[in-house]
Short mmCIF file of C-alpha atoms in Angstrom, two decimals:
data_model
loop_
_atom_site.label_atom_id
_atom_site.label_comp_id
_atom_site.label_asym_id
_atom_site.label_seq_id
_atom_site.Cartn_x
_atom_site.Cartn_y
_atom_site.Cartn_z
CA MET A 1 26.54 -1.25 0.61
CA SER A 2 25.72 2.24 0.81
CA ARG A 3 22.28 3.63 2.51
CA ALA A 4 21.23 4.92 -0.70
CA HIS A 5 21.41 1.61 -2.65
CA MET A 6 19.91 0.07 0.62
CA LEU A 7 16.78 2.13 0.27
CA TYR A 8 16.60 2.73 -3.56
CA ASP A 9 17.07 0.27 -6.63
CA ASP A 10 17.78 1.85 -9.79
CA LYS A 11 16.83 -1.19 -11.88
CA PRO A 12 13.10 -0.38 -14.32
CA LEU A 13 9.64 -2.14 -12.66
CA GLU A 14 8.85 -4.46 -14.93
CA SER A 15 4.98 -4.90 -13.42
CA GLY A 16 4.22 -8.49 -12.60
CA THR A 17 7.19 -9.61 -12.92
CA THR A 18 7.38 -12.82 -10.50
CA HIS A 19 9.69 -13.75 -8.41
CA GLN A 20 10.33 -17.08 -6.32
CA HIS A 21 11.97 -17.01 -2.52
CA HIS A 22 12.39 -19.61 0.18
CA TRP A 23 11.30 -17.76 3.62
CA GLN A 24 14.04 -19.11 6.38
CA GLY A 25 11.88 -20.34 9.53
CA THR A 26 8.44 -20.16 9.51
CA PHE A 27 6.67 -16.69 8.40
CA ASP A 28 3.90 -15.28 10.05
CA GLU A 29 3.17 -11.58 9.21
CA ASN A 30 3.17 -10.00 12.79
CA THR A 31 6.40 -11.94 13.55
CA ALA A 32 7.61 -10.56 10.12
CA SER A 33 6.75 -7.32 11.31
CA LYS A 34 8.61 -7.03 14.64
CA ASN A 35 10.55 -3.89 14.06
CA ARG A 36 8.33 -1.44 16.04
CA ALA A 37 9.58 1.06 18.72
CA SER A 38 9.37 -0.19 22.20
CA GLY A 39 5.96 0.99 23.68
CA ASP A 40 4.60 1.92 20.39
CA THR A 41 0.53 0.89 19.64
CA ASP A 42 0.53 -1.81 16.73
CA HIS A 43 -2.83 -0.24 14.81
CA GLY A 44 -0.90 -0.03 11.80
CA VAL A 45 -1.19 3.13 9.49
CA ILE A 46 -3.49 4.63 6.93
CA LEU A 47 -2.10 6.62 3.73
CA GLU A 48 -3.22 7.64 0.17
CA SER A 49 -0.19 7.40 -2.17
CA VAL A 50 -0.17 6.79 -6.21
CA TYR A 51 0.47 3.25 -7.54
CA PHE A 52 2.73 2.75 -10.11
CA GLY A 53 3.43 -0.56 -10.49
CA HIS A 54 4.12 -4.59 -8.49
CA GLU A 55 6.29 -7.17 -8.70
CA LYS A 56 4.85 -10.85 -7.85
CA HIS A 57 6.89 -12.36 -4.81
CA TYR A 58 5.76 -16.07 -4.25
CA PHE A 59 7.91 -18.12 -1.30
CA ASP A 60 7.44 -20.92 0.80
CA ASP A 61 8.77 -21.31 4.55
CA ALA A 62 10.75 -23.86 6.43
CA LYS A 63 6.93 -25.83 7.22
CA LYS A 64 6.70 -25.81 3.03
CA ALA A 65 3.47 -23.41 3.01
CA LYS A 66 3.85 -21.36 0.30
CA PHE A 67 2.66 -17.47 0.10
CA ARG A 68 1.82 -15.13 -2.53
CA TYR A 69 1.98 -11.35 -2.20
CA TRP A 70 2.25 -8.55 -4.59
CA ALA A 71 5.10 -6.02 -3.96
CA ALA A 72 2.71 -2.82 -4.83
CA HIS A 73 5.27 0.11 -5.41
CA MET A 74 3.61 3.54 -4.21
CA GLU A 75 4.63 7.55 -4.56
CA PHE A 76 3.36 8.86 -1.24
CA LYS A 77 1.16 11.66 -0.35
CA SER A 78 -0.27 11.84 3.33
CA ALA A 79 -0.64 9.32 5.66
CA ALA A 80 -1.23 8.90 9.73
CA ARG A 81 -1.59 6.07 12.44
CA ARG A 82 -4.86 4.54 12.79
CA THR A 83 -6.49 5.61 16.20
CA TYR A 84 -9.39 4.07 17.81
CA ASP A 85 -11.78 5.83 20.38
CA LYS A 86 -12.94 4.43 23.98
CA PHE A 87 -16.05 2.67 22.00
CA GLY A 88 -13.02 0.65 20.01
CA LYS A 89 -14.40 2.60 16.39
CA GLU A 90 -11.57 3.48 13.80
CA VAL A 91 -11.25 7.30 14.12
CA GLU A 92 -10.74 9.00 10.26
CA PRO A 93 -7.82 10.74 10.72
CA ASN A 94 -6.87 13.83 9.57
CA LEU A 95 -4.36 13.48 6.12
CA GLY A 96 -3.37 17.29 6.13
CA LYS A 97 -6.59 18.61 5.19
CA THR A 98 -6.81 22.46 5.36
CA LYS A 99 -9.15 25.04 5.64
CA ILE A 100 -9.25 28.93 5.03
CA GLN A 101 -9.24 31.02 8.50
CA ASN A 102 -9.36 34.79 8.87
CA SER A 103 -5.59 36.21 9.06
CA GLY A 104 -6.53 39.26 10.50
CA PHE A 105 -9.35 42.52 10.85
CA LEU A 106 -9.69 42.72 7.11
CA ASN A 107 -12.21 40.53 5.37
CA SER A 108 -9.75 40.23 2.51
CA SER A 109 -7.29 38.57 4.68
CA TYR A 110 -6.82 34.97 4.69
CA LYS A 111 -4.32 32.20 5.13
CA LYS A 112 -4.57 28.22 5.05
CA VAL A 113 -4.50 26.47 8.39
CA ALA A 114 -4.58 22.62 9.46
CA ASP A 115 -7.94 21.39 10.03
CA GLY A 116 -8.25 20.18 13.67
CA ASN A 117 -4.77 18.90 15.24
CA PRO A 118 -2.58 17.40 11.47
CA ASP A 119 -1.97 13.77 13.07
CA THR A 120 0.28 13.08 9.93
CA LEU A 121 3.46 10.71 9.50
CA SER A 122 6.06 11.97 7.62
CA TYR A 123 7.65 10.01 4.77
CA PRO A 124 10.69 9.09 6.91
CA GLN A 125 8.64 8.53 9.58
CA LEU A 126 6.23 5.96 7.86
CA CYS A 127 9.43 4.70 6.23
CA GLU A 128 10.34 3.54 9.69
CA LEU A 129 7.08 2.02 10.84
CA ILE A 130 7.05 -0.28 7.46
CA THR A 131 10.05 -1.51 7.27
CA THR A 132 11.40 -4.81 8.60
CA LYS A 133 14.62 -5.53 8.62
CA THR A 134 14.23 -8.79 7.07
CA ASP A 135 14.30 -10.09 3.69
CA LEU A 136 11.03 -8.44 2.49
CA ASP A 137 13.24 -5.34 2.59
CA SER A 138 15.57 -6.83 0.08
CA TRP A 139 13.29 -8.56 -1.95
CA SER A 140 11.66 -5.19 -3.68
CA ARG A 141 13.27 -1.89 -2.91
CA PRO A 142 11.70 1.78 -4.14
CA LYS A 143 12.69 2.97 -7.46
CA GLN A 144 12.84 6.76 -6.20
CA ALA A 145 12.74 9.04 -3.28
CA ASN A 146 9.48 9.84 -2.07
CA CYS A 147 8.16 6.25 -3.01
CA PHE A 148 7.78 3.13 -0.33
CA VAL A 149 6.82 -0.80 -1.07
CA LEU A 150 4.11 -2.70 0.49
CA TYR A 151 3.09 -6.00 0.43
CA VAL A 152 -0.78 -7.20 -0.40
CA SER A 153 -1.91 -10.92 -0.27
CA GLU A 154 -2.70 -12.04 -4.00
CA ASP A 155 -6.24 -13.06 -2.77
CA LEU A 156 -7.10 -9.46 -1.48
CA ILE A 157 -6.12 -7.44 -4.40
CA LYS A 158 -6.48 -9.97 -7.59
CA HIS A 159 -10.29 -8.83 -7.58
CA MET A 160 -9.25 -5.83 -8.26
CA GLU A 161 -7.98 -3.86 -11.12
CA ILE A 162 -5.30 -1.19 -10.47
CA GLU A 163 -3.96 1.05 -13.26
CA SER A 164 -0.51 2.92 -13.05
CA GLY A 165 -1.21 6.46 -11.69
CA GLN A 166 -4.51 6.06 -9.80
CA SER A 167 -4.34 7.22 -6.53
CA VAL A 168 -5.67 4.54 -3.81
CA ARG A 169 -6.21 4.72 -0.21
CA ILE A 170 -4.63 1.97 2.16
CA ARG A 171 -4.42 0.48 5.41
CA THR A 172 -2.00 -1.65 6.98
CA LYS A 173 -2.65 -4.52 9.60
CA ALA A 174 0.00 -3.58 11.97
CA HIS A 175 3.37 -1.33 12.12
CA GLY A 176 4.78 -3.50 9.08
CA PRO A 177 4.46 -3.73 5.55
CA PHE A 178 1.03 -6.19 5.10
CA VAL A 179 -1.98 -4.25 3.83
CA GLU A 180 -5.32 -4.65 5.45
CA SER A 181 -7.40 -2.76 2.61
CA VAL A 182 -7.01 -1.13 -0.80
CA THR A 183 -9.72 1.71 -1.62
CA VAL A 184 -9.05 2.74 -5.35
CA LEU A 185 -9.91 6.49 -6.11
CA ASP A 186 -11.40 7.19 -9.37
CA THR A 187 -8.87 9.65 -10.44
CA VAL A 188 -10.93 10.91 -13.65
CA GLU A 189 -14.29 11.49 -11.59
CA LYS A 190 -12.77 11.92 -8.04
CA ARG A 191 -14.99 9.51 -6.72
CA THR A 192 -14.44 5.93 -5.32
CA THR A 193 -14.95 2.81 -7.04
CA ALA A 194 -13.99 -0.14 -5.29
CA ASN A 195 -12.81 -0.88 -1.75
CA TYR A 196 -12.05 -4.29 -1.27
CA THR A 197 -11.42 -6.23 1.69
CA GLY A 198 -10.84 -10.29 0.71
CA GLY A 199 -15.54 -9.53 0.26
CA ALA A 200 -17.69 -7.90 -2.38
CA SER A 201 -16.76 -4.60 -3.38
CA SER A 202 -18.93 -1.90 -1.20
CA GLY A 203 -21.18 0.60 -2.75
CA LYS A 204 -22.23 -1.24 -6.27
CA SER A 205 -21.33 -4.55 -8.01
CA TRP A 206 -17.75 -4.39 -8.61
CA THR A 207 -18.37 -5.27 -12.15
CA ASP A 208 -20.77 -2.22 -12.79
CA ASN A 209 -17.97 0.42 -11.06
CA LEU A 210 -15.21 -1.22 -13.26
CA MET A 211 -17.03 -0.69 -16.24
CA ALA A 212 -17.77 2.81 -15.35
CA VAL A 213 -14.03 3.38 -14.82
CA LYS A 214 -13.09 1.45 -18.38
CA GLN A 215 -16.02 3.93 -20.24
CA THR A 216 -13.88 6.77 -19.25
CA LYS A 217 -10.79 5.09 -19.25
CA ALA A 218 -10.55 3.43 -22.44
CA GLY A 219 -7.64 1.93 -23.49
CA HIS A 220 -5.72 1.85 -20.73
CA ASP A 221 -5.48 -1.32 -19.50
CA LEU A 222 -2.31 -2.75 -16.95
CA PRO A 223 0.71 -3.86 -18.45
CA ALA A 224 1.22 -7.50 -19.70
CA GLU A 225 2.49 -10.25 -16.89
CA ALA A 226 5.81 -11.16 -17.51
CA ASN A 227 6.91 -14.01 -15.31
CA GLN A 228 10.04 -15.23 -14.21
CA GLY A 229 10.93 -18.60 -12.81
CA ALA A 230 8.89 -21.39 -12.57
CA ASP A 231 4.98 -21.01 -13.68
CA ASP A 232 1.72 -20.43 -11.26
CA ASP A 233 0.38 -23.74 -11.60
CA GLU A 234 3.70 -25.11 -9.63
CA TRP A 235 2.20 -22.71 -6.72
CA ASP A 236 -1.37 -24.04 -6.69
#
């Protein structure tokens, strides 16, 4: 199998399609994300990307435990390693932000420079960090260049409505493909509409935020789900 075929899948993405698998051995997110560089910190990454669809992957393991994930397909925009200060507080990374700086003696001479010390990751560097070298890599592959796949627990994301083409900010749990939190960015009004991390949405209620988005994006609904294999009820 060629490297290109391993990285990209030329089959069209059918958003919402359900796939079922069996995981050899006992499944654990930490052990599944074991592809880490020696001595590398394990805080994960924070990234901004464009969501354009997902597949559902349901599987069990050797202990008959059942797991439900969405394989979210994303277009790369920017990413950085998650870092913390000496007090354990997460430091907001510089995701390629720039500022205007005078480049000469004339007041009319300016150039764009990085705002601070950029700690961003390139697309190849991100792909290296989220690759597991397990079945997860083959279950769902990117459909085109400059894209990647992350696994989101269904419990985490089922309370959110994400439309294809929306920008999102994501934090991963570690250097692997598993998502800790998702923030949906409203591309219409350029503001945050939801920040769901397994509990209540921040700011206004989730319903209020959702209705505000729907008023500005009338007629844009998520595609209908086309399930394959056994029904979801078998996994309850």
